[in-house]
Coordinates of C-alpha atoms and ligand atoms in Angstrom, one line a residue:
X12 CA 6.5 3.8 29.3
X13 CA 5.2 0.9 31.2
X14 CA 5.6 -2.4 30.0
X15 CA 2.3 -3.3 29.1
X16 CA 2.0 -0.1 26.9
X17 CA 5.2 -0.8 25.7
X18 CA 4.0 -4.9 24.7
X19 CA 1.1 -2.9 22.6
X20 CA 2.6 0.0 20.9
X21 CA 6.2 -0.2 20.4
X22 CA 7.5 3.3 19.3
X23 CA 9.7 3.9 16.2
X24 CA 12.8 5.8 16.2
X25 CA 13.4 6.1 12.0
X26 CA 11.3 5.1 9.6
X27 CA 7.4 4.7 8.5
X28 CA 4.1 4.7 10.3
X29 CA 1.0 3.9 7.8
X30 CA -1.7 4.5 9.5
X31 CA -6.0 4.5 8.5
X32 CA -5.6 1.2 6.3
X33 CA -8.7 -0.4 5.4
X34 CA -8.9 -3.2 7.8
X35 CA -8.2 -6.3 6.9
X36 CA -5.6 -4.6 4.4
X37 CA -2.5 -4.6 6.3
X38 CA -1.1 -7.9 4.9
X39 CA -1.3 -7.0 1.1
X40 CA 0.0 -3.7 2.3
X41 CA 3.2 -5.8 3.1
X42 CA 3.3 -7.8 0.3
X43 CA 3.1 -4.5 -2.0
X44 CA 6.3 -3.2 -0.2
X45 CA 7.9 -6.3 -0.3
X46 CA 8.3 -7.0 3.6
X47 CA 10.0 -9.0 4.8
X48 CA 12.5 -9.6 1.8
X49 CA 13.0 -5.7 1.3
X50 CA 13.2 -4.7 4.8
X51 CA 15.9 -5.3 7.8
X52 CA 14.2 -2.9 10.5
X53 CA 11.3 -4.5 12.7
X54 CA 8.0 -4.4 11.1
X55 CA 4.9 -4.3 13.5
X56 CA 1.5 -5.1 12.1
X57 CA -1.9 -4.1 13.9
X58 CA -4.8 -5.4 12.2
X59 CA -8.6 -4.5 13.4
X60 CA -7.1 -1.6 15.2
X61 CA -10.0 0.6 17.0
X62 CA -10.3 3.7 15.4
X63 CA -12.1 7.2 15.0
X64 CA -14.1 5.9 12.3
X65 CA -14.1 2.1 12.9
X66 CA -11.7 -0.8 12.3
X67 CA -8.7 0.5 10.9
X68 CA -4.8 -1.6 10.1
X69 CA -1.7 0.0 11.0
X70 CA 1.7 -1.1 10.2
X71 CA 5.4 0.2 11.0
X72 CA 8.1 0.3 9.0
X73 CA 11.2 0.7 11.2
X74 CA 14.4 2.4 9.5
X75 CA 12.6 2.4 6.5
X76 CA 11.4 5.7 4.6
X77 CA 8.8 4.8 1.9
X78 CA 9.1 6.5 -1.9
X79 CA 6.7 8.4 -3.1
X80 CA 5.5 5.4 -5.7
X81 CA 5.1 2.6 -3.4
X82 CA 2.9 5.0 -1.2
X83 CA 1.1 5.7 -4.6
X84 CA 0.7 1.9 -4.7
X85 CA -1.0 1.4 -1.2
X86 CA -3.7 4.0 -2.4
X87 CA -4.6 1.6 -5.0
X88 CA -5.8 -0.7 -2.1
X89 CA -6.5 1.0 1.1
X90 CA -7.5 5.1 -0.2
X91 CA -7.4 6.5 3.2
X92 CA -4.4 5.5 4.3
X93 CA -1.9 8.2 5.7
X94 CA 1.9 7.4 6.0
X95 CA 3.5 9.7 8.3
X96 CA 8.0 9.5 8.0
X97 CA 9.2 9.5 11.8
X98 CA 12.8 11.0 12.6
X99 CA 14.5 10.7 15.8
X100 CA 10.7 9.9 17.0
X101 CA 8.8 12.6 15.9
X102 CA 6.5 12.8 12.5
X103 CA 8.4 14.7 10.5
X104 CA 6.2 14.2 7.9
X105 CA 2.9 13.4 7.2
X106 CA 0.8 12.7 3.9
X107 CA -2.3 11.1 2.2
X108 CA -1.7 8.7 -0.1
X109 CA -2.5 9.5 -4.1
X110 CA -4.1 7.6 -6.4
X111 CA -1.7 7.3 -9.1
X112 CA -3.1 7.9 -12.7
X113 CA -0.7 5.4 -14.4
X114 CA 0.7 1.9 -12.8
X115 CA 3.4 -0.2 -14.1
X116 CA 4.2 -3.9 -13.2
X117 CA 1.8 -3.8 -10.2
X118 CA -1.3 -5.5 -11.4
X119 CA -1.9 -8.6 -13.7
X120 CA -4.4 -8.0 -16.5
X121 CA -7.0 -9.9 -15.8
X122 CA -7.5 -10.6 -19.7
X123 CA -5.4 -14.4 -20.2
X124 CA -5.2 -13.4 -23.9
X125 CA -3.3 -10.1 -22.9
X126 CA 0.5 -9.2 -24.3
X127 CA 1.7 -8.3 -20.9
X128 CA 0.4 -12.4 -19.9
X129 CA 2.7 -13.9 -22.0
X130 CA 6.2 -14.6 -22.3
X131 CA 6.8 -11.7 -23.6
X132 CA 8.9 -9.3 -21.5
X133 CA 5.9 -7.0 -21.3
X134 CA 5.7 -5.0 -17.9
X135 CA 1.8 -4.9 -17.5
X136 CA 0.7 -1.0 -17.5
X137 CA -2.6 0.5 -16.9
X138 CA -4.1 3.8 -16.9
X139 CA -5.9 4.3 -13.3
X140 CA -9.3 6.6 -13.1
X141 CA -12.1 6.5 -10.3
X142 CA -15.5 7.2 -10.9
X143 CA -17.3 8.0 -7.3
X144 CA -14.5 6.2 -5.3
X145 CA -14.1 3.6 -7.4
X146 CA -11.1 2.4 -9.0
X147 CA -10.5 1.5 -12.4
X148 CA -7.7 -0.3 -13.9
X149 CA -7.3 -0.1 -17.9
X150 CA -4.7 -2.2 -19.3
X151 CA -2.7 -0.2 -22.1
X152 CA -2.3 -3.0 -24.2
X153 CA -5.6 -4.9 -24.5
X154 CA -8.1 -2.4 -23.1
X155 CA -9.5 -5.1 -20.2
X156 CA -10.6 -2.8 -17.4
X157 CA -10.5 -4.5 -13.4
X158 CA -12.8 -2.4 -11.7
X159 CA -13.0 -4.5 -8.5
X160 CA -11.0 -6.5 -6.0
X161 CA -7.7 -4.7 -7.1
X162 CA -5.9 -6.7 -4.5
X163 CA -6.5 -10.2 -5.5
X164 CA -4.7 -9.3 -9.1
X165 CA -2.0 -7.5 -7.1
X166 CA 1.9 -8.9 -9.1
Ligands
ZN204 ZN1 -4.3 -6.5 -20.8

């Protein structure tokens, strides 16, 4: 690989490729998973990415295989997304990402009166449905649904 390719894409021996974010995405994508404070491996980011259908984020996780509930999490924000596990640098496996139907100490109820907002050690837990591609958040507690800009109540 020449260098300039190389200075673009850098190839991953172990870990996690997420590709098809929404772009613009690829930061809160990070901060779901916890990067940097969770991971040791290099972490590339590629934001505004061109793609088959538009603009897309891509990020890469190296020596880092993602859980089945933190990819559930990225649906919540970016619903195309497509995380494909590389071994010895091949895809060894590839897979959409799932709406979860229940989340649990993801997202703040937006409600300031809600149990899981005070100091209470309440995890805050919603049920999660979507209606025509959307996605709705509704808080077991207090009912308070958060139908839009999931990101910006992100924990
Ligand atoms: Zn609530």
């Amino acid at each position: 690989m020449g260098e300039e390719k190389e200075l673009r894409v850098r190839r991953i021996e172990n870990g996690t490729v997420i590709d098809h974010i929404t772009a613009g995405h690829a930061l809160i994508v990070l901060r779901i998973l916890g990067i940097p404070d969770s991971s040791e491996g290099v972490v590339s980011v590629l934001l505004n990415s061109p793609g088959e259908h538009g603009k897309k984020d891509v990020v890469k996780i190296e020596k880092r295989e993602l859980k089945v509930a933190e990819v559930d999490r990225i649906a919540l924000i970016s619903p195309n997304a497509t995380i494909n596990i590389i071994r010895n640098f091949n895809v060894s496996q590839k897979k959409r990402v799932h709406i979860p139907e229940f989340i649990e100490g993801v997202v703040r109820c937006i409600n300031p009166n809600c149990i899981s907002n005070s100091n209470e050690p309440i995890t805050s837990k919603f049920n999660v449905t979507v209606d025509d591609d959307n996605i709705k958040l509704r808080c077991i507690y207090c009912g308070r649904i958060i139908s839009e800009n999931i990101a910006r109540h992100l924990l």
